[in-house]
Short mmCIF file of C-alpha atoms in Angstrom, two decimals:
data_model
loop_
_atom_site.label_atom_id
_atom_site.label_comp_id
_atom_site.label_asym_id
_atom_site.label_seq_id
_atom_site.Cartn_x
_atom_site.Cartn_y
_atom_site.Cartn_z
CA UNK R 227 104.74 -52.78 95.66
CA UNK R 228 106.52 -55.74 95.82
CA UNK R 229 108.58 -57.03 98.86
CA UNK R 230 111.75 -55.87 98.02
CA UNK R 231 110.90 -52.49 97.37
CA UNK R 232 108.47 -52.13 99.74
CA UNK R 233 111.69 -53.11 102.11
CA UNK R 234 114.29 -50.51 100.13
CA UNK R 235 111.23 -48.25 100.58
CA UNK R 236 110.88 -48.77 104.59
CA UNK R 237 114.89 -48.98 105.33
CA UNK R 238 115.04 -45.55 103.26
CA UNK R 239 112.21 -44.13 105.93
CA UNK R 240 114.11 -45.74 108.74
CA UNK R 241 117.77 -44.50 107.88
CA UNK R 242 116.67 -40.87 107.17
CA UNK R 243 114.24 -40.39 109.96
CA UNK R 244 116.62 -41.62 112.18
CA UNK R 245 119.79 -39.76 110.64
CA UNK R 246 118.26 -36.63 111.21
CA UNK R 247 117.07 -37.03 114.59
CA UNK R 248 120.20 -39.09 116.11
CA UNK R 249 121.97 -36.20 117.73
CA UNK R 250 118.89 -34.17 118.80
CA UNK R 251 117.59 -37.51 120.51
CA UNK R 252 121.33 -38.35 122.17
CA UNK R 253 121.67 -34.55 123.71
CA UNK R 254 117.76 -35.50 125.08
CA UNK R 255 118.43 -38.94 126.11
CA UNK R 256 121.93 -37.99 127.74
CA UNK R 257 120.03 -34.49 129.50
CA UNK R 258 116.61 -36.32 129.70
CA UNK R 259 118.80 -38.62 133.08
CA UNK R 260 119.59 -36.09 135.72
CA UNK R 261 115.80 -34.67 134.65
CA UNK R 262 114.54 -37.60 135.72
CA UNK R 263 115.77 -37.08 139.07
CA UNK R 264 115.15 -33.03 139.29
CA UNK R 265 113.47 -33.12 142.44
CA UNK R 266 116.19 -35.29 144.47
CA UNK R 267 119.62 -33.43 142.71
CA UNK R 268 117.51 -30.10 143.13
CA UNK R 269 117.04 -31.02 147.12
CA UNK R 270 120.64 -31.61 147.20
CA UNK R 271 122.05 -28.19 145.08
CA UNK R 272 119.39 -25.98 147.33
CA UNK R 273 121.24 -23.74 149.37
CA UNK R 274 118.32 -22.37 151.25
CA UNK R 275 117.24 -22.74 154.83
CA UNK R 276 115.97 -26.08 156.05
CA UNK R 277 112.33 -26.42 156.70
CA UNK R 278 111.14 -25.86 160.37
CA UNK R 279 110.66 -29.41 162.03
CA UNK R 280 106.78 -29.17 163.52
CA UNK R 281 104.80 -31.69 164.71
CA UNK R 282 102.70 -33.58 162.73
CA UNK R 283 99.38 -31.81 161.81
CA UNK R 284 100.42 -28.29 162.14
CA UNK R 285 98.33 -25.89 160.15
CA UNK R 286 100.30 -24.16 156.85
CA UNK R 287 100.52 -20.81 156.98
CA UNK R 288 98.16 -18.10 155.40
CA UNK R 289 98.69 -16.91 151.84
CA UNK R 290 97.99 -13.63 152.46
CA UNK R 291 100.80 -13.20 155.67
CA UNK R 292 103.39 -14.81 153.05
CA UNK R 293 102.51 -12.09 150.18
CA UNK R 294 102.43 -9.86 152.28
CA UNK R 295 106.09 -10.89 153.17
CA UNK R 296 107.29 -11.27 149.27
CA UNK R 297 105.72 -7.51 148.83
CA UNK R 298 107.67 -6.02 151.95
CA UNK R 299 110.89 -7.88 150.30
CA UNK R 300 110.44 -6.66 146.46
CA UNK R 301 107.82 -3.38 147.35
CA UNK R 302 108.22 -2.59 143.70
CA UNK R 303 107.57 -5.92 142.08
CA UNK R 304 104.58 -7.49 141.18
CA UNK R 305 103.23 -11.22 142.12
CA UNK R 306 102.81 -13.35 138.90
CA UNK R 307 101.68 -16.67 140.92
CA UNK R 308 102.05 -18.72 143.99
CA UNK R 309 102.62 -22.80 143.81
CA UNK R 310 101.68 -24.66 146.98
CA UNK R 311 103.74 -27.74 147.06
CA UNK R 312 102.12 -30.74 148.64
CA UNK R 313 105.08 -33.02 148.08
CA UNK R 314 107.47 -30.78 150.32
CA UNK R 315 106.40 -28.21 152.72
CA UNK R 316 107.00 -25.15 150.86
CA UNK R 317 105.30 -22.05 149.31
CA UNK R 318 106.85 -20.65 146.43
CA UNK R 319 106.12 -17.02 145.50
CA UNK R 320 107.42 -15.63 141.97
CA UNK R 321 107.58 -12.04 141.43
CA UNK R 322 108.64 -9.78 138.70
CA UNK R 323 109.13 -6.37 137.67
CA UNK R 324 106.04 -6.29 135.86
CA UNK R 325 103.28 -8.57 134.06
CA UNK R 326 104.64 -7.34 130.90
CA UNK R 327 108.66 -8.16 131.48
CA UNK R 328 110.14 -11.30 130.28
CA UNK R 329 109.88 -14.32 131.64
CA UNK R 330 113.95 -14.00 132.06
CA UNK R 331 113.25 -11.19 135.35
CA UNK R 332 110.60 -13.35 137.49
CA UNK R 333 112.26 -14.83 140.36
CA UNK R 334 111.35 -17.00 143.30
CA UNK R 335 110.43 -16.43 146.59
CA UNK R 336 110.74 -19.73 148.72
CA UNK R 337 108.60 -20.03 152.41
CA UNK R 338 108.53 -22.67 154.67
CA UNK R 339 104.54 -23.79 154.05
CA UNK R 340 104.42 -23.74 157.93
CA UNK R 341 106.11 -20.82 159.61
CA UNK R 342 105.95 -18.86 156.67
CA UNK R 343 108.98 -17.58 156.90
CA UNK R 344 111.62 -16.75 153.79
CA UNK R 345 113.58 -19.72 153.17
CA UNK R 346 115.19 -18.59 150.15
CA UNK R 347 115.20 -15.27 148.16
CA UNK R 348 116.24 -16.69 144.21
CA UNK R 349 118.10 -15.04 141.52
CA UNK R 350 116.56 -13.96 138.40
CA UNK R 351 115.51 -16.70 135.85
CA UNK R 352 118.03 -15.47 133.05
CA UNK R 353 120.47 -16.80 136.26
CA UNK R 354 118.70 -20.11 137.17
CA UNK R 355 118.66 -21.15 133.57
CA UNK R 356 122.26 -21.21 133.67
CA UNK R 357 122.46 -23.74 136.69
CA UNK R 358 123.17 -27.03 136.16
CA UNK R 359 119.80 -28.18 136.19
CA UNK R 360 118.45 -25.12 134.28
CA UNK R 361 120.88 -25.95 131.50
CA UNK R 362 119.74 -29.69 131.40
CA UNK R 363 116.60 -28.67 130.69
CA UNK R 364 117.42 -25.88 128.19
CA UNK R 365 119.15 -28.84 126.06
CA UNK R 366 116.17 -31.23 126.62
CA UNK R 367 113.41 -29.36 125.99
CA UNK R 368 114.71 -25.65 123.62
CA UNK R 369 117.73 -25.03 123.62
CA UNK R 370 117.54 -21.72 124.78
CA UNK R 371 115.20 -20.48 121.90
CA UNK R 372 111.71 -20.83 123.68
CA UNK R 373 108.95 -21.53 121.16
CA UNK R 374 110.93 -21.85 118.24
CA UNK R 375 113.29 -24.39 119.66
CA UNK R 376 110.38 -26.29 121.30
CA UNK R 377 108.55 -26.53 117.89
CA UNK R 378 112.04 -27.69 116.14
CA UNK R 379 112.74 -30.33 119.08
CA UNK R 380 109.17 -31.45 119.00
CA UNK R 381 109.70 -31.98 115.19
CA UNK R 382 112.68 -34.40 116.33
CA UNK R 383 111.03 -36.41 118.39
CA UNK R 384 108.47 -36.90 115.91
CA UNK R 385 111.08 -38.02 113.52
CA UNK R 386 112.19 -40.51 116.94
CA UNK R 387 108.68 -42.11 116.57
CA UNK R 388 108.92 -42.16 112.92
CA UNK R 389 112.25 -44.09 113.17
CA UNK R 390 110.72 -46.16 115.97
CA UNK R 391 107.84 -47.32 113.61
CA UNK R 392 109.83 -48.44 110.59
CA UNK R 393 112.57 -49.86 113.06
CA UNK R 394 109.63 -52.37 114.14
CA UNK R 395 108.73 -52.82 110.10
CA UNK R 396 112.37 -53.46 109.53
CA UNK R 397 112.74 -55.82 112.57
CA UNK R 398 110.25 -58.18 110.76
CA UNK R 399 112.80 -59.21 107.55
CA UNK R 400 115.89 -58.82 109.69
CA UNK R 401 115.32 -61.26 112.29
CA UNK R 402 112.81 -63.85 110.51
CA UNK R 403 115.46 -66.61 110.18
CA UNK R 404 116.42 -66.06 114.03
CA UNK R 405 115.21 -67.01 117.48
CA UNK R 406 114.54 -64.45 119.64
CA UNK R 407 117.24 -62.56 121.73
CA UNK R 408 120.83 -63.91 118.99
CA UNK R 409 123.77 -61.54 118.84
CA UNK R 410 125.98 -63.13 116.49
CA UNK R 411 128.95 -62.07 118.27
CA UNK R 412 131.98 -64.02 116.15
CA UNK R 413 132.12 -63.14 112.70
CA UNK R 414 132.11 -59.12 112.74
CA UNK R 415 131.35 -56.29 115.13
CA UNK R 416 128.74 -54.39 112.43
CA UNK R 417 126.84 -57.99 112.96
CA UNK R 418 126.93 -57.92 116.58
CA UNK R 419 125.91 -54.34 116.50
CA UNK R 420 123.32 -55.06 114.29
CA UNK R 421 121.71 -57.59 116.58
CA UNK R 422 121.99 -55.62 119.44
CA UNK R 423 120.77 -52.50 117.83
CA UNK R 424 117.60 -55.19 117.48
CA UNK R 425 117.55 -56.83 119.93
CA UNK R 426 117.48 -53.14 122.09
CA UNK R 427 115.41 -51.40 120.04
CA UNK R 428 112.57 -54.13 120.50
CA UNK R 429 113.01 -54.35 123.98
CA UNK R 430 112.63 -50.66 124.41
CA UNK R 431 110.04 -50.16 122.04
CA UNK R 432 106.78 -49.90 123.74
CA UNK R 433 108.28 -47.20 126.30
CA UNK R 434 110.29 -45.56 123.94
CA UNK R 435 107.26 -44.82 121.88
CA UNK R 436 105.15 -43.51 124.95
CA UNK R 437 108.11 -41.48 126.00
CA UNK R 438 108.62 -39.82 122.69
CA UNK R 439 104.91 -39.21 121.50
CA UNK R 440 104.51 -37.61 125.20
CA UNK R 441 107.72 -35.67 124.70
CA UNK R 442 106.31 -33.96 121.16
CA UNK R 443 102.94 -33.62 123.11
CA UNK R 444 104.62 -31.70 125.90
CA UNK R 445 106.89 -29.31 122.98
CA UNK R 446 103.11 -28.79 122.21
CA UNK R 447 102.49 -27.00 125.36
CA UNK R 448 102.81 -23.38 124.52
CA UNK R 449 100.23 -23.61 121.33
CA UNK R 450 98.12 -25.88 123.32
CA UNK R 451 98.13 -23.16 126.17
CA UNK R 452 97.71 -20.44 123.88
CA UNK R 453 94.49 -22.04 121.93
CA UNK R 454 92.62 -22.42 125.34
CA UNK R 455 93.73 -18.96 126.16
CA UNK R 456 92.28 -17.97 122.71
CA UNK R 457 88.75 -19.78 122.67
CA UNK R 458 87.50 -20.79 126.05
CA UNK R 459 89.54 -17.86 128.15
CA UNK R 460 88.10 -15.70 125.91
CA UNK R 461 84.99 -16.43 125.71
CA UNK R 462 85.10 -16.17 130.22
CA UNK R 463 86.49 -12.65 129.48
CA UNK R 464 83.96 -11.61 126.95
CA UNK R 465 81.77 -9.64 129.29
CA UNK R 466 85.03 -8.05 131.03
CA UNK R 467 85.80 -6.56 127.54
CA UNK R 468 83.64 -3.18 127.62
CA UNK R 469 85.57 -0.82 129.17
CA UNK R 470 85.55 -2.43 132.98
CA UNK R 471 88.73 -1.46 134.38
CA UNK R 472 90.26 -4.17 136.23
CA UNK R 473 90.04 -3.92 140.20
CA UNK R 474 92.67 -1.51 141.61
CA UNK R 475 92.64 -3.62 145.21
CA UNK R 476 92.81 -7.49 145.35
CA UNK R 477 90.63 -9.60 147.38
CA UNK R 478 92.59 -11.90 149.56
CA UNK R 479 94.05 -14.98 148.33
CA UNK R 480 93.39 -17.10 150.87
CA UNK R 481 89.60 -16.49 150.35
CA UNK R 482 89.83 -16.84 146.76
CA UNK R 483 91.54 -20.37 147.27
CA UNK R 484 88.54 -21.17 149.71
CA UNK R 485 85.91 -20.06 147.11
CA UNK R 486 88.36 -22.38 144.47
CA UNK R 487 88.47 -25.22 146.95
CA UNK R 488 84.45 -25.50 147.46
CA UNK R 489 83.99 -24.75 143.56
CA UNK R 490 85.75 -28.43 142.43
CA UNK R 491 84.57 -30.57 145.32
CA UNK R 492 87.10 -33.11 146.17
CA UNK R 493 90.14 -31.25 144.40
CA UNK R 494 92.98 -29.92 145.98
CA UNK R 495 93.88 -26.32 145.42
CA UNK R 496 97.65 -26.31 143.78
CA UNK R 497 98.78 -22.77 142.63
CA UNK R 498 97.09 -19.96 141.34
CA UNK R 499 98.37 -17.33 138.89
CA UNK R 500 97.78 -13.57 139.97
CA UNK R 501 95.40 -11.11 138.23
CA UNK R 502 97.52 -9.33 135.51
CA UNK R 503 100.08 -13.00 134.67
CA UNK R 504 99.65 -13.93 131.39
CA UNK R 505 98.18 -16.90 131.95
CA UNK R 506 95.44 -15.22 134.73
CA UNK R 507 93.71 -12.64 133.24
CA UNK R 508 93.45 -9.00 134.42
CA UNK R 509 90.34 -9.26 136.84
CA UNK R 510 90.58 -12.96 137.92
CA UNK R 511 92.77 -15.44 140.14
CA UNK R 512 93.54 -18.52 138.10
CA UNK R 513 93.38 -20.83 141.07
CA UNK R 514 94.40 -24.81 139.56
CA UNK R 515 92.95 -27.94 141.46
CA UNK R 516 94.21 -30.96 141.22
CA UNK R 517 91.53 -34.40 141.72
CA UNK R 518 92.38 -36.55 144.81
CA UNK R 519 93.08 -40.21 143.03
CA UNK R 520 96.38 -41.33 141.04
CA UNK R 521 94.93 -40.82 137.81
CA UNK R 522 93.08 -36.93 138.54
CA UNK R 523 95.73 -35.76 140.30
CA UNK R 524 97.58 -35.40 137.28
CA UNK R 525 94.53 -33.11 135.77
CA UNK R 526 94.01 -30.11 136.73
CA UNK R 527 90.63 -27.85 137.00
CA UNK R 528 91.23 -23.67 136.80
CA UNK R 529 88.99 -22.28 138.58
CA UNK R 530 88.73 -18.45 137.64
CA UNK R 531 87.70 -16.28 141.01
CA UNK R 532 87.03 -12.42 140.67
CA UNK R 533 89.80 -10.31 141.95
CA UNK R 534 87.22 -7.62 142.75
CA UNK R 535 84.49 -9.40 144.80
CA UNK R 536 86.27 -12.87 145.21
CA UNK R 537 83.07 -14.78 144.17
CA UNK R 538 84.12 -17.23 141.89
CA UNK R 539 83.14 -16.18 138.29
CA UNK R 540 83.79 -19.85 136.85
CA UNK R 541 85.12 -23.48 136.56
CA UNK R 542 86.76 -23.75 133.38
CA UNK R 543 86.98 -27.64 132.51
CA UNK R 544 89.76 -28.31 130.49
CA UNK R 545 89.56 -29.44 127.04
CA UNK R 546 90.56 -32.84 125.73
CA UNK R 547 93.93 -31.61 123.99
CA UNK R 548 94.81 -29.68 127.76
CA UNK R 549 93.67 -33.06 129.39
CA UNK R 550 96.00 -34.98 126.58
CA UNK R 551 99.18 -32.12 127.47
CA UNK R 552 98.55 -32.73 131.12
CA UNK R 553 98.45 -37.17 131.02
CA UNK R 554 101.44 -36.59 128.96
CA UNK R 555 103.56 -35.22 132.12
CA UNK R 556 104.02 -38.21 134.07
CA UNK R 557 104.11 -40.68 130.79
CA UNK R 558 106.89 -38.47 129.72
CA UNK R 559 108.91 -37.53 133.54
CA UNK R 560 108.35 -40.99 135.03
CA UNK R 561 107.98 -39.45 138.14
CA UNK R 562 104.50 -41.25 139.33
CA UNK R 563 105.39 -44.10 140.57
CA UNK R 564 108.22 -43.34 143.48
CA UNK R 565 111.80 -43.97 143.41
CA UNK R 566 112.41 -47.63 141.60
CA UNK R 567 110.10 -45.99 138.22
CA UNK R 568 112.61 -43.00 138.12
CA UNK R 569 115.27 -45.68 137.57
CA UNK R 570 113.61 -47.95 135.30
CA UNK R 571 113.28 -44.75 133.46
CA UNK R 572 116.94 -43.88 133.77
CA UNK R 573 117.58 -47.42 132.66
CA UNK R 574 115.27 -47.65 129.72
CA UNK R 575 116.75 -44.13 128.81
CA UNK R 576 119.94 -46.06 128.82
CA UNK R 577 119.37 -48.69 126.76
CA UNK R 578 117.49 -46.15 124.21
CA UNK R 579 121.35 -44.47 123.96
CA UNK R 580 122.89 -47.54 123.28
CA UNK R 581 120.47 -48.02 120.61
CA UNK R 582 120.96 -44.86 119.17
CA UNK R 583 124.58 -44.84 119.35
CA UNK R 584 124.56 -48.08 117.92
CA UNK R 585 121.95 -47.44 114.78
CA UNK R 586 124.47 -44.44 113.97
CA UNK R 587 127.52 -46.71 114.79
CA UNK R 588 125.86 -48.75 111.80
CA UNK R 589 125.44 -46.25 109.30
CA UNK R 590 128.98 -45.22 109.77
CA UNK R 591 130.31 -48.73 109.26
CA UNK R 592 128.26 -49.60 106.21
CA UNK R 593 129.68 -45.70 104.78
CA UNK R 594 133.26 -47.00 105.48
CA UNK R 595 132.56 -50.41 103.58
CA UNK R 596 130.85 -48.58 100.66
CA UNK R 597 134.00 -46.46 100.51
CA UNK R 598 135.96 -49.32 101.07
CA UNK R 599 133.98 -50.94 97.96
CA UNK R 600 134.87 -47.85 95.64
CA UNK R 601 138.16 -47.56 96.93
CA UNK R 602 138.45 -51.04 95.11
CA UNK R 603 137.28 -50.56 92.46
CA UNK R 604 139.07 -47.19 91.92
CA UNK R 605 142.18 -48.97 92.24
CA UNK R 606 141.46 -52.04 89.90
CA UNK R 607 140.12 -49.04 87.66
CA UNK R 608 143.51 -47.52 88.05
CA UNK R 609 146.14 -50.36 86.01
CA UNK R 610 143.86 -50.10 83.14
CA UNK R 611 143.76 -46.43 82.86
CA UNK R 612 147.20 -46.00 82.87
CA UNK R 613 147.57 -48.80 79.75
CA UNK R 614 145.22 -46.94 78.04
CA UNK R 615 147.59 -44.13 78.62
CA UNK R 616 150.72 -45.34 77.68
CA UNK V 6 104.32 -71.15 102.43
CA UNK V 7 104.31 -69.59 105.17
CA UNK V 8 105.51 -71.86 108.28
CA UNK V 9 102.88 -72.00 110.77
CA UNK V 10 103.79 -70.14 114.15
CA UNK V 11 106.38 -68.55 112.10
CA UNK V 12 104.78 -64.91 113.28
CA UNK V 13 104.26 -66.16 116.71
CA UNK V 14 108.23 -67.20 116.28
CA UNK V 15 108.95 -63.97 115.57
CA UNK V 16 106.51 -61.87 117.38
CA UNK V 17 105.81 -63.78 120.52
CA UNK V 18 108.48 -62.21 122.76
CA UNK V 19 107.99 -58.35 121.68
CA UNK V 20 104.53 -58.76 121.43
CA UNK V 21 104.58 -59.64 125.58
CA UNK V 22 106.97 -57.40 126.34
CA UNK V 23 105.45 -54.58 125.03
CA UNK V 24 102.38 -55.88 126.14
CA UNK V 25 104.15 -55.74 129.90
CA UNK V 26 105.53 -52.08 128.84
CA UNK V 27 101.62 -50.62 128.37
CA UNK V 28 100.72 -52.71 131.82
CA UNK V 29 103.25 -51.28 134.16
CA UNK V 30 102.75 -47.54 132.68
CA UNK V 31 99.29 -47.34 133.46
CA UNK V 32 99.24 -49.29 136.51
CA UNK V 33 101.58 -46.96 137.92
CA UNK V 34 99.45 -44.20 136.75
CA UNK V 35 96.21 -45.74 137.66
CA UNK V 36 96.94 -46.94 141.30
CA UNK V 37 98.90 -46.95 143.76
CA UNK V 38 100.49 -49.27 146.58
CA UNK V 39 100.54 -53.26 144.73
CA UNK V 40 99.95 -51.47 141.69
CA UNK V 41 103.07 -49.75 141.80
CA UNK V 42 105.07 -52.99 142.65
CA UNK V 43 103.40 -54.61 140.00
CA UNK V 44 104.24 -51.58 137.49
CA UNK V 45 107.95 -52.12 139.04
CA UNK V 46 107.75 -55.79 138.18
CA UNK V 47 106.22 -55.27 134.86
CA UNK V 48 108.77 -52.29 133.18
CA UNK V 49 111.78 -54.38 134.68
CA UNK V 50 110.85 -57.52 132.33
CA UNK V 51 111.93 -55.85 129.29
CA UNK V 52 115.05 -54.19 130.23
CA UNK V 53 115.78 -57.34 131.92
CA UNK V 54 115.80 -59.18 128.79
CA UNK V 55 117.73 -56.90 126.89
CA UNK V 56 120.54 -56.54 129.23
CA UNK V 57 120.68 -60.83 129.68
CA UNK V 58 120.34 -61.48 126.14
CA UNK V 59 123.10 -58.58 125.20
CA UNK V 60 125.25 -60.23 128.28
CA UNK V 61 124.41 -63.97 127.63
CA UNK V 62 123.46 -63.58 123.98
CA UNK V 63 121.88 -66.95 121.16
CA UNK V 64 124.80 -66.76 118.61
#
């Protein structure tokens, strides 16, 4: 292929990736800002009761008293799994009608991790995904459509890193003749749009890239969850298969978190589904540890622990591609390295929009000069046609 | 021919800066405390030299 077409070939790759993607990537740049700061804008919309002030090193309350509590407020609904903050004091309880209803019915029980008492009994989840928040990350991550819409968005944001990479191909040609960092800024404003679309989309490159391959990684999630589920959740669940019914009473929590806890040495028990959730099965607790440094306490162990007996029955390692979903959190979020990453984030996210807006900015103004071209020629067409006529 | 350095010309600057980028993202991720302020340090470079050279820009 020769240079030139080898360029035509490239800018072709780079125009139609990006055309396609543009909006998708705008709605999940413009979303993707107040995500970054979920925890702190969710702090401020919570309407439930404040945490009790203790002193320092107070015990958290049992599991088992705060159940107990959730099942005395909703005596007909079932537990689907508990998550045991350790950045805020809090227990959080979700319950639905049943292990078979849709994920729209569970709702959330919030307890002070403490006193264990209620701190907040939430609406249904077919009402929190129309908060603010729940909307945000409707439009970020499915728009609404669960795994359909996450395979689709996932799709865009492969398209993003498709655009990314011939961007960088196209950057070569386009600024050869150039130093570093010019914006001709006098002699149009598709030029100085141009250079600036560059000049951006260099800058951002390297984090733009990790953000979007993470982002497709994390669309991923349901397949991802749903392969593990199919091999190595299966194979745990072989023996359970012939006809043994699953156990009609529970074994407390709190001792199946213990049994967890001293199963993964050095991790930290995080949340656990209950027996019957989808993603527990029906005779276990699936009881997820976290590892104790900066980089393992972004990967979690399950630990599977018999409902029946509460001896635990096994620690599932996760595979690589769960270990892969699970890195890709914080690469994608930002939200690992305190306040001043969440806005770099915000600010990279930013610039990305101004490249965006400015790469489609681009292809509108080179449209309206094509036109513009025709238009020309139409009308010096135009004298000679009507000679011909006469 | 091609000019020597002419790649280094134009490669120099985004090759460090993304080289910066790939720093501060795992040293966030991979430590905490200096390694965080140096992850700070290191993801600001970039966006710093995008917003100066779109404010103060080589015509």
């Amino acid at each position: 292929m020769t240079a030139a077409s080898s360029l035509k070939t490239w800018y072709w790759v780079h125009k139609w990736s990006s055309l396609v993607c543009t909006l998708f990537l705008l709605v999940i740049c413009i979303t993707g800002l107040p995500l970054v700061f979920h925890e702190e804008i969710e702090g401020w919309l919570d309407d439930g009761k404040p945490y009790a002030v203790v002193p320092e090193g107070t015990p958290r309350a049992g599991v088992d008293g705060i159940l107990e509590k959730a099942r005395a407020v909703y005596p007909n609904d079932v537990i689907e799994f508990v998550f045991m903050d350790d950045a805020e004091p809090q227990v959080l309880v979700g319950m639905s009608p049943s292990h078979e209803a849709d994920f729209d019915t569970n709702h959330f029980l919030k307890f002070d991790a403490h006193t264990g008492d209620l701190l907040k009994d939430g609406g249904p989840q077919s009402e929190e995904k129309l908060s603010f928040m729940g909307i945000m990350l409707a439009l970020h991550v499915d728009w609404f459509t669960g795994l359909p819409g996450e395979l689709f968005m996932g799709l865009m944001g492969l398209l993003f890193v498709v655009a990314i990479v011939s961007g960088v191909v196209l950057y070569g040609p386009f600024m050869k003749k150039l130093p570093f960092g010019t914006v001709r800024t006098e002699r149009s404003a598709r030029l100085k749009w141009l250079d600036l679309h560059n000049l951006l989309g260099i800058v951002t490159l390297s984090w733009a890239l990790v953000v979007g391959l993470t982002g497709v990684i994390n669309e991923l999630a349901t397949p991802l969850f749903g392969l593990w589920q199919a091999t190595d959740v299966a194979r745990i669940m072989a023996p359970y298969k012939d006809g043994k019914q699953p156990p009609s009473s529970f074994t407390s929590a709190d001792a199946a978190i213990a049994a967890a806890g001293k199963a993964v040495p050095g991790n930290e028990v995080i949340s656990f589904n209950f027996p019957g959730n989808r993603f527990a099965t029906p005779h276990h607790y699936m009881i997820w540890t976290k590892g104790s440094t900066p980089l393992t306490s972004h990967l979690f162990t399950p630990v599977l622990v018999d409902a029946g007996t509460g001896a635990v029955t096994t620690v599932a390692h996760p595979p690589w591609y769960l270990n892969l979903l699970e890195l890709s959190r914080p690469l994608h979020f930002g939200d690992y390295g305190g306040m001043p990453l969440k806005v770099l984030w915000a600010l990279l996210d930013l610039l990305t929009i101004v490249v965006l807006g400015s790469g489609l900015y681009l292809w509108f103004a080179r449209r309206k000069a094509t036109d513009a071209r025709v238009a020309r020629l139409a009308r010096e067409l135009t004298p000679a046609l009507s000679s011909v006529r006469s | 021919m091609a000019q020597p350095y002419a790649g280094l010309r134009l490669w120099g600057i985004p090759a460090i800066l993304g080289v910066l980028t790939c720093f501060g993202l795992l040293a966030a991720l991979l430590g905490t405390g200096i390694w965080h302020l140096m992850a700070w340090a290191a993801l600001a470079v970039p966006l710093i030299v995008g917003v100066w050279f779109w404010l103060f820009p080589r015509r």
